[in-house]
Amino acid sequence: MELYDVDEFWKFQMKVGLVKKAEKIKRTKKLIKLIVDFGNEERTIVTGIADQIPPEELEGKKFIFVVNLKPKKFSGVESQGMLILAETEDGKVYLIPVPEEVPVGARVW
């Protein structure tokens, strides 16, 4: 495992976002397009978990997202961030829900 200085960690901005809409991207096996509310803005974020978690399990829930990544296109959809998940060594992914009382847009560190 490579070690990093804590200053590297602080480069990433993570916030709590509320998934307003989640839909599988047509002609893909894993991609889900999310519309995420961060309080002061909405963003489109693409995540590759549809083979394990159906889109409807994401809607209406709060999760942690990295919000300062360079945009990247996946199957023609531009992603403006990344959903934070837990993953086991065998590739199983788990959602990390945020408690209801944590406000949308809250900074995570």
PDB file of C-alpha atoms in Angstrom:
ATOM      1  CA  MET A   1       0.000   0.000   0.000  1.00  0.00           C
ATOM      2  CA  GLU A   2       1.378   3.369  -1.023  1.00  0.00           C
ATOM      3  CA  LEU A   3       1.259   6.113   1.602  1.00  0.00           C
ATOM      4  CA  TYR A   4       0.414   9.759   0.885  1.00  0.00           C
ATOM      5  CA  ASP A   5       0.866  12.985   2.761  1.00  0.00           C
ATOM      6  CA  VAL A   6      -2.381  14.331   4.263  1.00  0.00           C
ATOM      7  CA  ASP A   7      -2.062  17.353   1.931  1.00  0.00           C
ATOM      8  CA  GLU A   8      -2.897  15.020  -0.963  1.00  0.00           C
ATOM      9  CA  PHE A   9      -6.167  14.050   0.722  1.00  0.00           C
ATOM     10  CA  TRP A  10      -7.246  17.676   1.119  1.00  0.00           C
ATOM     11  CA  LYS A  11      -7.109  18.162  -2.665  1.00  0.00           C
ATOM     12  CA  PHE A  12     -10.339  16.183  -2.995  1.00  0.00           C
ATOM     13  CA  GLN A  13     -13.620  17.914  -2.206  1.00  0.00           C
ATOM     14  CA  MET A  14     -16.334  15.575  -0.992  1.00  0.00           C
ATOM     15  CA  LYS A  15     -19.917  16.584  -0.307  1.00  0.00           C
ATOM     16  CA  VAL A  16     -23.216  15.029   0.672  1.00  0.00           C
ATOM     17  CA  GLY A  17     -25.607  14.843  -2.265  1.00  0.00           C
ATOM     18  CA  LEU A  18     -29.217  13.727  -2.621  1.00  0.00           C
ATOM     19  CA  VAL A  19     -29.956  11.470  -5.608  1.00  0.00           C
ATOM     20  CA  LYS A  20     -33.048  12.969  -7.222  1.00  0.00           C
ATOM     21  CA  LYS A  21     -33.119  10.639 -10.222  1.00  0.00           C
ATOM     22  CA  ALA A  22     -31.280   7.440 -11.175  1.00  0.00           C
ATOM     23  CA  GLU A  23     -31.619   5.605 -14.477  1.00  0.00           C
ATOM     24  CA  LYS A  24     -29.666   2.894 -16.230  1.00  0.00           C
ATOM     25  CA  ILE A  25     -27.827   4.117 -19.328  1.00  0.00           C
ATOM     26  CA  LYS A  26     -29.163   2.276 -22.360  1.00  0.00           C
ATOM     27  CA  ARG A  27     -26.904  -0.204 -24.140  1.00  0.00           C
ATOM     28  CA  THR A  28     -24.641  -0.586 -21.080  1.00  0.00           C
ATOM     29  CA  LYS A  29     -24.464  -3.309 -18.439  1.00  0.00           C
ATOM     30  CA  LYS A  30     -23.184  -1.332 -15.473  1.00  0.00           C
ATOM     31  CA  LEU A  31     -23.729   2.395 -15.959  1.00  0.00           C
ATOM     32  CA  ILE A  32     -26.288   4.452 -14.055  1.00  0.00           C
ATOM     33  CA  LYS A  33     -26.889   8.154 -14.664  1.00  0.00           C
ATOM     34  CA  LEU A  34     -27.595  10.069 -11.458  1.00  0.00           C
ATOM     35  CA  ILE A  35     -29.028  13.550 -11.062  1.00  0.00           C
ATOM     36  CA  VAL A  36     -27.659  14.713  -7.715  1.00  0.00           C
ATOM     37  CA  ASP A  37     -28.703  17.744  -5.667  1.00  0.00           C
ATOM     38  CA  PHE A  38     -25.896  19.415  -3.697  1.00  0.00           C
ATOM     39  CA  GLY A  39     -28.064  22.220  -2.330  1.00  0.00           C
ATOM     40  CA  ASN A  40     -26.640  25.023  -4.453  1.00  0.00           C
ATOM     41  CA  GLU A  41     -26.484  23.035  -7.717  1.00  0.00           C
ATOM     42  CA  GLU A  42     -27.453  19.801  -9.431  1.00  0.00           C
ATOM     43  CA  ARG A  43     -24.934  17.606 -11.221  1.00  0.00           C
ATOM     44  CA  THR A  44     -24.990  14.573 -13.448  1.00  0.00           C
ATOM     45  CA  ILE A  45     -22.827  11.760 -12.108  1.00  0.00           C
ATOM     46  CA  VAL A  46     -22.287   8.372 -13.748  1.00  0.00           C
ATOM     47  CA  THR A  47     -21.587   5.302 -11.636  1.00  0.00           C
ATOM     48  CA  GLY A  48     -20.813   1.754 -12.778  1.00  0.00           C
ATOM     49  CA  ILE A  49     -22.771  -0.361 -10.305  1.00  0.00           C
ATOM     50  CA  ALA A  50     -25.968  -1.341 -12.171  1.00  0.00           C
ATOM     51  CA  ASP A  51     -24.865  -4.973 -12.326  1.00  0.00           C
ATOM     52  CA  GLN A  52     -25.071  -5.106  -8.505  1.00  0.00           C
ATOM     53  CA  ILE A  53     -27.387  -2.314  -7.368  1.00  0.00           C
ATOM     54  CA  PRO A  54     -30.559  -1.294  -9.219  1.00  0.00           C
ATOM     55  CA  PRO A  55     -31.034   2.438  -9.908  1.00  0.00           C
ATOM     56  CA  GLU A  56     -34.231   2.616  -7.846  1.00  0.00           C
ATOM     57  CA  GLU A  57     -32.227   1.806  -4.683  1.00  0.00           C
ATOM     58  CA  LEU A  58     -30.355   5.096  -5.116  1.00  0.00           C
ATOM     59  CA  GLU A  59     -33.230   7.529  -5.614  1.00  0.00           C
ATOM     60  CA  GLY A  60     -34.189   9.721  -2.694  1.00  0.00           C
ATOM     61  CA  LYS A  61     -31.111   8.808  -0.659  1.00  0.00           C
ATOM     62  CA  LYS A  62     -28.058  10.792   0.411  1.00  0.00           C
ATOM     63  CA  PHE A  63     -24.526   9.639  -0.372  1.00  0.00           C
ATOM     64  CA  ILE A  64     -20.997  11.050  -0.413  1.00  0.00           C
ATOM     65  CA  PHE A  65     -19.584  12.278  -3.728  1.00  0.00           C
ATOM     66  CA  VAL A  66     -16.232  13.625  -4.904  1.00  0.00           C
ATOM     67  CA  VAL A  67     -17.151  16.890  -6.634  1.00  0.00           C
ATOM     68  CA  ASN A  68     -13.899  18.351  -7.935  1.00  0.00           C
ATOM     69  CA  LEU A  69     -12.860  15.725 -10.484  1.00  0.00           C
ATOM     70  CA  LYS A  70     -12.419  16.675 -14.127  1.00  0.00           C
ATOM     71  CA  PRO A  71     -15.590  15.815 -16.096  1.00  0.00           C
ATOM     72  CA  LYS A  72     -15.424  12.529 -18.016  1.00  0.00           C
ATOM     73  CA  LYS A  73     -17.801  11.016 -20.580  1.00  0.00           C
ATOM     74  CA  PHE A  74     -19.186   7.510 -20.218  1.00  0.00           C
ATOM     75  CA  SER A  75     -21.302   6.218 -23.125  1.00  0.00           C
ATOM     76  CA  GLY A  76     -21.940   9.802 -24.202  1.00  0.00           C
ATOM     77  CA  VAL A  77     -22.981  11.060 -20.743  1.00  0.00           C
ATOM     78  CA  GLU A  78     -20.681  13.537 -19.000  1.00  0.00           C
ATOM     79  CA  SER A  79     -20.021  12.695 -15.352  1.00  0.00           C
ATOM     80  CA  GLN A  80     -19.297  15.623 -13.034  1.00  0.00           C
ATOM     81  CA  GLY A  81     -18.173  13.722  -9.962  1.00  0.00           C
ATOM     82  CA  MET A  82     -17.922  10.292  -8.368  1.00  0.00           C
ATOM     83  CA  LEU A  83     -20.073   8.315  -5.936  1.00  0.00           C
ATOM     84  CA  ILE A  84     -18.121   6.965  -2.957  1.00  0.00           C
ATOM     85  CA  LEU A  85     -18.740   3.236  -2.299  1.00  0.00           C
ATOM     86  CA  ALA A  86     -17.268   0.398  -0.297  1.00  0.00           C
ATOM     87  CA  GLU A  87     -15.905  -2.618  -2.207  1.00  0.00           C
ATOM     88  CA  THR A  88     -14.693  -5.997  -0.967  1.00  0.00           C
ATOM     89  CA  GLU A  89     -11.728  -7.848  -2.439  1.00  0.00           C
ATOM     90  CA  ASP A  90     -14.086 -10.045  -4.487  1.00  0.00           C
ATOM     91  CA  GLY A  91     -15.640  -6.982  -6.156  1.00  0.00           C
ATOM     92  CA  LYS A  92     -18.930  -6.719  -4.254  1.00  0.00           C
ATOM     93  CA  VAL A  93     -19.973  -3.089  -3.785  1.00  0.00           C
ATOM     94  CA  TYR A  94     -21.911  -1.548  -0.917  1.00  0.00           C
ATOM     95  CA  LEU A  95     -23.659   1.792  -0.703  1.00  0.00           C
ATOM     96  CA  ILE A  96     -22.672   4.064   2.171  1.00  0.00           C
ATOM     97  CA  PRO A  97     -25.844   5.960   3.082  1.00  0.00           C
ATOM     98  CA  VAL A  98     -25.643   9.292   4.879  1.00  0.00           C
ATOM     99  CA  PRO A  99     -27.911   9.822   7.912  1.00  0.00           C
ATOM    100  CA  GLU A 100     -31.069  11.834   7.184  1.00  0.00           C
ATOM    101  CA  GLU A 101     -30.100  14.657   9.562  1.00  0.00           C
ATOM    102  CA  VAL A 102     -26.910  15.493   7.605  1.00  0.00           C
ATOM    103  CA  PRO A 103     -27.778  18.392   5.271  1.00  0.00           C
ATOM    104  CA  VAL A 104     -27.398  18.189   1.495  1.00  0.00           C
ATOM    105  CA  GLY A 105     -24.198  19.983   0.456  1.00  0.00           C
ATOM    106  CA  ALA A 106     -22.359  19.300   3.738  1.00  0.00           C
ATOM    107  CA  ARG A 107     -18.612  18.966   3.284  1.00  0.00           C
ATOM    108  CA  VAL A 108     -17.090  15.560   4.066  1.00  0.00           C
ATOM    109  CA  TRP A 109     -13.564  15.131   5.418  1.00  0.00           C
TER     110      TRP A 109
END
